[in-house]
PDB file of C-alpha atoms in Angstrom:
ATOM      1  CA  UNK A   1     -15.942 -10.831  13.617  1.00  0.00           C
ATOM      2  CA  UNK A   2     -14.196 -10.043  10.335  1.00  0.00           C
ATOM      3  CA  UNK A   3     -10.877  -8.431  10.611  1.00  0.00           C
ATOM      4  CA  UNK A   4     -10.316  -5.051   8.563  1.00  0.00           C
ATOM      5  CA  UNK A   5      -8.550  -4.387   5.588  1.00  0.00           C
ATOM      6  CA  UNK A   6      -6.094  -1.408   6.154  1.00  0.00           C
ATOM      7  CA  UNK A   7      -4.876   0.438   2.993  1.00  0.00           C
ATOM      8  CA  UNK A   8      -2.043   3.436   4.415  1.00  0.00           C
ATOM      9  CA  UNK A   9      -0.365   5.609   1.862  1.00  0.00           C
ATOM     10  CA  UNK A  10       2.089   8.089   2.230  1.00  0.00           C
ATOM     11  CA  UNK A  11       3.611  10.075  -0.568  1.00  0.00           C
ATOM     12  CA  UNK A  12       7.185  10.976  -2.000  1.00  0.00           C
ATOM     13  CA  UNK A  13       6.856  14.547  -2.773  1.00  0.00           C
ATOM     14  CA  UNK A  14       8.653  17.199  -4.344  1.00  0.00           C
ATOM     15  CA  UNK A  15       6.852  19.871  -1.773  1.00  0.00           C
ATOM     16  CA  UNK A  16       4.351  20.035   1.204  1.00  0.00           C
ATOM     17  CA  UNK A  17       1.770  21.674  -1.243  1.00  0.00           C
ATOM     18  CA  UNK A  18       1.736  18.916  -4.036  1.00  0.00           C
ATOM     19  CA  UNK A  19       2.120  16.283  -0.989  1.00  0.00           C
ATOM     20  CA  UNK A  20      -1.449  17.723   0.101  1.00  0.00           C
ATOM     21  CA  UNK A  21      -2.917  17.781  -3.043  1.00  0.00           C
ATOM     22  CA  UNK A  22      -1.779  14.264  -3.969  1.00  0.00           C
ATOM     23  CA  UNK A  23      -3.113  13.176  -0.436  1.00  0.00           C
ATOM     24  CA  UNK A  24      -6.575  14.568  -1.401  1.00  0.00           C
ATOM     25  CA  UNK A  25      -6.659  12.729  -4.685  1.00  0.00           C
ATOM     26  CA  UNK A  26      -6.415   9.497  -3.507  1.00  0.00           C
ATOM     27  CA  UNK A  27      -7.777   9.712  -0.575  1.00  0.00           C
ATOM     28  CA  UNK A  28     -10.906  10.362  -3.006  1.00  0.00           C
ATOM     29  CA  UNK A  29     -10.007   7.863  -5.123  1.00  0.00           C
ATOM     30  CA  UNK A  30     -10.099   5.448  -2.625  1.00  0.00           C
ATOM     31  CA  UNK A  31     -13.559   6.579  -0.272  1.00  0.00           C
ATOM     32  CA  UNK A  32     -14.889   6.411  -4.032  1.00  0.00           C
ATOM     33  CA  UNK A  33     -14.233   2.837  -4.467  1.00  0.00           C
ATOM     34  CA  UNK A  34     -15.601   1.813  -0.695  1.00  0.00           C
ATOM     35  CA  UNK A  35     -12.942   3.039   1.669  1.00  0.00           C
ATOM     36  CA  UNK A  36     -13.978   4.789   5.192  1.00  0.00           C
ATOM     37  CA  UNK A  37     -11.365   7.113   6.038  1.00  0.00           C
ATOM     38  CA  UNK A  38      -9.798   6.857   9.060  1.00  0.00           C
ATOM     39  CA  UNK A  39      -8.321   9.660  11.220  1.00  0.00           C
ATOM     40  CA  UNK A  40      -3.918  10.036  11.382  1.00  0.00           C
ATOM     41  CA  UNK A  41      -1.627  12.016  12.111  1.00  0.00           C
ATOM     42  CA  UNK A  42       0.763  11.744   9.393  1.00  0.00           C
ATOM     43  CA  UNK A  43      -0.695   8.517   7.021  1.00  0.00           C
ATOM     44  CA  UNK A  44      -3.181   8.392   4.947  1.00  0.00           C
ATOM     45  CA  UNK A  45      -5.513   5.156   6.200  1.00  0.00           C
ATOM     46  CA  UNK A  46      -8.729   3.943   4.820  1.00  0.00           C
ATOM     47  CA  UNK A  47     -10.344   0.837   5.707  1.00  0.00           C
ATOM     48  CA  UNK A  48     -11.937  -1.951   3.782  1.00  0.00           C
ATOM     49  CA  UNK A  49     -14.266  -5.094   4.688  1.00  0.00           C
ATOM     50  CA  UNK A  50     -13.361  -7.112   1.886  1.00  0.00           C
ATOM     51  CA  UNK A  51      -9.215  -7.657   1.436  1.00  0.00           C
ATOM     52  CA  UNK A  52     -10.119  -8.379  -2.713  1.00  0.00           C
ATOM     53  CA  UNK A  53     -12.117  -4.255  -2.871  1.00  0.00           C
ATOM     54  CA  UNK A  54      -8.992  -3.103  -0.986  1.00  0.00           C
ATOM     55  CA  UNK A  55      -6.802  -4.537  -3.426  1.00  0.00           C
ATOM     56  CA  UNK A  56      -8.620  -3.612  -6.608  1.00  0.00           C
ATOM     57  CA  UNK A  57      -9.316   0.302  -5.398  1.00  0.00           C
ATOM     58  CA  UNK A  58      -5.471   0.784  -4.440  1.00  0.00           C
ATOM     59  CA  UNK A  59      -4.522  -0.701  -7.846  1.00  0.00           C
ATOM     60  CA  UNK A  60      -7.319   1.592  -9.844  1.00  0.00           C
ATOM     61  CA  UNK A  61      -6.857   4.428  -7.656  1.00  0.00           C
ATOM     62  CA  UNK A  62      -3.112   4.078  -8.109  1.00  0.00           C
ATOM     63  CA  UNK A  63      -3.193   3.934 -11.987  1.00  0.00           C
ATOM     64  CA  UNK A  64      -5.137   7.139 -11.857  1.00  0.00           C
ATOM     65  CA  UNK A  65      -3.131   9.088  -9.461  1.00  0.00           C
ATOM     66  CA  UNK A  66      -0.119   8.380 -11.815  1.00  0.00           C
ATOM     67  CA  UNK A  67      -1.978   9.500 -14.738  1.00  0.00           C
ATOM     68  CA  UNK A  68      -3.550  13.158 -13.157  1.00  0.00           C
ATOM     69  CA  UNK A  69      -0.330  13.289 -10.394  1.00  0.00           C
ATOM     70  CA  UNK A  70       3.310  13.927 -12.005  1.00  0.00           C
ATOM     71  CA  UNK A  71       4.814  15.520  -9.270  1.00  0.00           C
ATOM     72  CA  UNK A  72       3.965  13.016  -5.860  1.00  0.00           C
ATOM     73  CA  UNK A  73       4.841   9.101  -5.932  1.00  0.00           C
ATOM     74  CA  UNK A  74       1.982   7.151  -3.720  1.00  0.00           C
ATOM     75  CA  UNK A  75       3.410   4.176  -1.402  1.00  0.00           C
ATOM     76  CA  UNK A  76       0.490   2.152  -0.730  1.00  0.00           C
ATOM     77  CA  UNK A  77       1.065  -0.704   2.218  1.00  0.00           C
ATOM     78  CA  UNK A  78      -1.909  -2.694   2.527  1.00  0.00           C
ATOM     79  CA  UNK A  79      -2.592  -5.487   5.072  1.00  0.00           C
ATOM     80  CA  UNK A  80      -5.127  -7.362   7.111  1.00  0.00           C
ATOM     81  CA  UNK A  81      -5.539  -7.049  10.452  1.00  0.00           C
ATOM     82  CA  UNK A  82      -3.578  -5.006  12.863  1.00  0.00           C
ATOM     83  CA  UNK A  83      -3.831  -1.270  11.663  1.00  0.00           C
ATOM     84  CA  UNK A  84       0.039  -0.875  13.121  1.00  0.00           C
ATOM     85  CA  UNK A  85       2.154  -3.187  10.854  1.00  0.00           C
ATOM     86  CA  UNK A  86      -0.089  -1.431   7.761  1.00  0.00           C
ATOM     87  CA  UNK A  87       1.552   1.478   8.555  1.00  0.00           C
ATOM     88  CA  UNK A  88       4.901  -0.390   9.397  1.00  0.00           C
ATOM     89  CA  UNK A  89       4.817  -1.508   5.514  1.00  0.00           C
ATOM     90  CA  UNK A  90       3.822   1.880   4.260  1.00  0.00           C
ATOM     91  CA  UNK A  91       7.238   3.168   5.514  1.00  0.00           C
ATOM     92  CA  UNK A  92       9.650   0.306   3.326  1.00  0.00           C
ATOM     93  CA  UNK A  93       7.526   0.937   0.200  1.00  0.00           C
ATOM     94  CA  UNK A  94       8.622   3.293  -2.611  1.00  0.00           C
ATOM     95  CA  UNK A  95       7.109   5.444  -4.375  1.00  0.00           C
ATOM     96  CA  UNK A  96       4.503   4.144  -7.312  1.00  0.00           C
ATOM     97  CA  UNK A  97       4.555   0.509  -5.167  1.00  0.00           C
ATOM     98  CA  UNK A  98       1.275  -1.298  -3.578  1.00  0.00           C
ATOM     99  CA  UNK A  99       3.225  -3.515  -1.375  1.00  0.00           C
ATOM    100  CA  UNK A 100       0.761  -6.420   0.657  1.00  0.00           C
ATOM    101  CA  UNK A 101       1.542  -9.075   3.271  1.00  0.00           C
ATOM    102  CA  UNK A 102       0.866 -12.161   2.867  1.00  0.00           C
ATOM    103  CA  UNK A 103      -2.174 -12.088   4.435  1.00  0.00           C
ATOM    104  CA  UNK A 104      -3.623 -10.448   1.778  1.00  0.00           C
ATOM    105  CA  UNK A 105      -2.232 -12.792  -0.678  1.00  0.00           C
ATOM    106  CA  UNK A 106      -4.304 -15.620   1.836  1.00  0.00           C
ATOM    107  CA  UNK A 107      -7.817 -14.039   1.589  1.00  0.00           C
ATOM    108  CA  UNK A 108      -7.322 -13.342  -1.853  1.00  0.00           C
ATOM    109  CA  UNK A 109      -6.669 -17.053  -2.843  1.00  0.00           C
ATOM    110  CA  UNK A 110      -3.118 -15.841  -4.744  1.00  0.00           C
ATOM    111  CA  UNK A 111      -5.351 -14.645  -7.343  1.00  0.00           C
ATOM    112  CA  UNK A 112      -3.274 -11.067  -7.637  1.00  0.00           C
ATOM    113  CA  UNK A 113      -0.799 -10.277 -10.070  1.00  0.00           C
ATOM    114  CA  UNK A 114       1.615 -10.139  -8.141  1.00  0.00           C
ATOM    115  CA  UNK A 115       6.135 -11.139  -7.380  1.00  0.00           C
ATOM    116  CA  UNK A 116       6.952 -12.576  -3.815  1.00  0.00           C
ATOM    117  CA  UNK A 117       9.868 -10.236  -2.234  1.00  0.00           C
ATOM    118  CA  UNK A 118      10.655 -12.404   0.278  1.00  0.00           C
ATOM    119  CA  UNK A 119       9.964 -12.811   4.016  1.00  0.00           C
ATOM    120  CA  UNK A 120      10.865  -9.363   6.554  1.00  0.00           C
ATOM    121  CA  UNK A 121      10.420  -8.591   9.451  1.00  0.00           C
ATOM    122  CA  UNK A 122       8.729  -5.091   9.897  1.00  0.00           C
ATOM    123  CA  UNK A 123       9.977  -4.233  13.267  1.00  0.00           C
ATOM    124  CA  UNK A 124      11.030  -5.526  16.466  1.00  0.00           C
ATOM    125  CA  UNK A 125       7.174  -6.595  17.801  1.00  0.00           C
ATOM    126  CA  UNK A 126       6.252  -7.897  14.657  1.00  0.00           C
ATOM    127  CA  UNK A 127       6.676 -11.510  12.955  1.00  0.00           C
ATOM    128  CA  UNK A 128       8.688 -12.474  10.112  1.00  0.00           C
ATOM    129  CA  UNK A 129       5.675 -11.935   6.766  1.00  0.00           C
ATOM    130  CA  UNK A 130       5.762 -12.692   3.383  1.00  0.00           C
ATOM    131  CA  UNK A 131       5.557  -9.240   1.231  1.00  0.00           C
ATOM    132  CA  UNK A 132       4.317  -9.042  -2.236  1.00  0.00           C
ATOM    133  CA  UNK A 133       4.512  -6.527  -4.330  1.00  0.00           C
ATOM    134  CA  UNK A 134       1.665  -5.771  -6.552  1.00  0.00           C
ATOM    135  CA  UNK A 135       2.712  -6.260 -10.804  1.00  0.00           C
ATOM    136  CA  UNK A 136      -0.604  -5.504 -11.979  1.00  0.00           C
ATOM    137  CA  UNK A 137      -0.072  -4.049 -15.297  1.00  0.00           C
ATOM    138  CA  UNK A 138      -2.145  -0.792 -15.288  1.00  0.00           C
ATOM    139  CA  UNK A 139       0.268   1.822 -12.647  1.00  0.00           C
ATOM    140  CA  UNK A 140       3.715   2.336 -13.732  1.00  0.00           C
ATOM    141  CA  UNK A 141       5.362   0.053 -10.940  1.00  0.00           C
ATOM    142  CA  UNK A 142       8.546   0.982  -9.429  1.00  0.00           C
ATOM    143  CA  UNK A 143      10.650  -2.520  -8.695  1.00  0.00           C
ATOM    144  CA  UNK A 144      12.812  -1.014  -6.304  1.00  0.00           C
ATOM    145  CA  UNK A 145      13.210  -3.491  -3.554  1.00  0.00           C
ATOM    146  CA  UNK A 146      11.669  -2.479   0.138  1.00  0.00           C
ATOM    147  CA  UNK A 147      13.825  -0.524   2.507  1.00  0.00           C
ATOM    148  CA  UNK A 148      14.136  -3.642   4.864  1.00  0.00           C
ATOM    149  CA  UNK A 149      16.976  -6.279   4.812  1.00  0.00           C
ATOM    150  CA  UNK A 150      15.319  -9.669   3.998  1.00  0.00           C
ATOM    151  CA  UNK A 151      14.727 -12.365   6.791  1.00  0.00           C
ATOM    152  CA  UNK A 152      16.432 -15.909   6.021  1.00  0.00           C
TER     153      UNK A 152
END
């Protein structure tokens, strides 16, 4: 059985009004381009079959929300697998980053524009992983490093 693609945002916000209103946007953008919405509490999570779609409708829906959203920053954590360390990465991203494990970066065949932050360890119950973060030219991408301390 193929394993899911998990795409998780969450949003830096200047209030809990344009925080819903950004959530709506891409959460459109992204059921538009093949995501199935999935049911949290506090995240938005979509879910893809192919890790390559995932990708591309983060980068594309990301690019847009930018250009329509200038009040909310997206964080976008995307990873293969295990819904739980998706949303692990979605809380060290910033705002205006697509950050991906290395998984990603496997079933993808390194093919993504992307830099190599180094190797963390998300929490306690999960392994040491490679994250990227995404370069591709079209959003504004913020190169703020994740909120994690790098594994050696």
């Amino acid at each position: 059985m193929k394993k899911m693609t998990w795409v998780c945002a969450t949003f830096e916000a200047q209030d809990k009004k344009n925080e819903l209103k950004a959530q709506e946007l891409l959460s459109s953008l992204l059921m538009d381009a093949g995501g199935v919405a999935v049911a949290h509490d506090c995240v938005l999570v979509l879910c893809f079959v192919e890790a390559l779609e995932a990708m591309e409708a983060a980068v594309v829906a990301q690019w847009k929300f930018q250009r329509s959203q200038s009040e909310a920053k997206a964080r976008i954590g995307i990873h293969i697998g295990d819904l739980s360390t998706a949303l692990e990465l979605v809380f060290v991203t910033n705002g205006n980053q697509i950050i991906f494990t290395q998984e990603i970066d496997i079933a993808t065949n390194g093919m993504l524009d992307a830099r190599l932050l180094g190797n963390f360890k998300l929490s306690d119950s999960e392994p040491v992983r490679q994250l990227w973060l995404s370069t591709d030219s079209r959003p504004k991408i913020d190169a703020r490093p994740v909120r994690l301390h790098e594994q050696r």
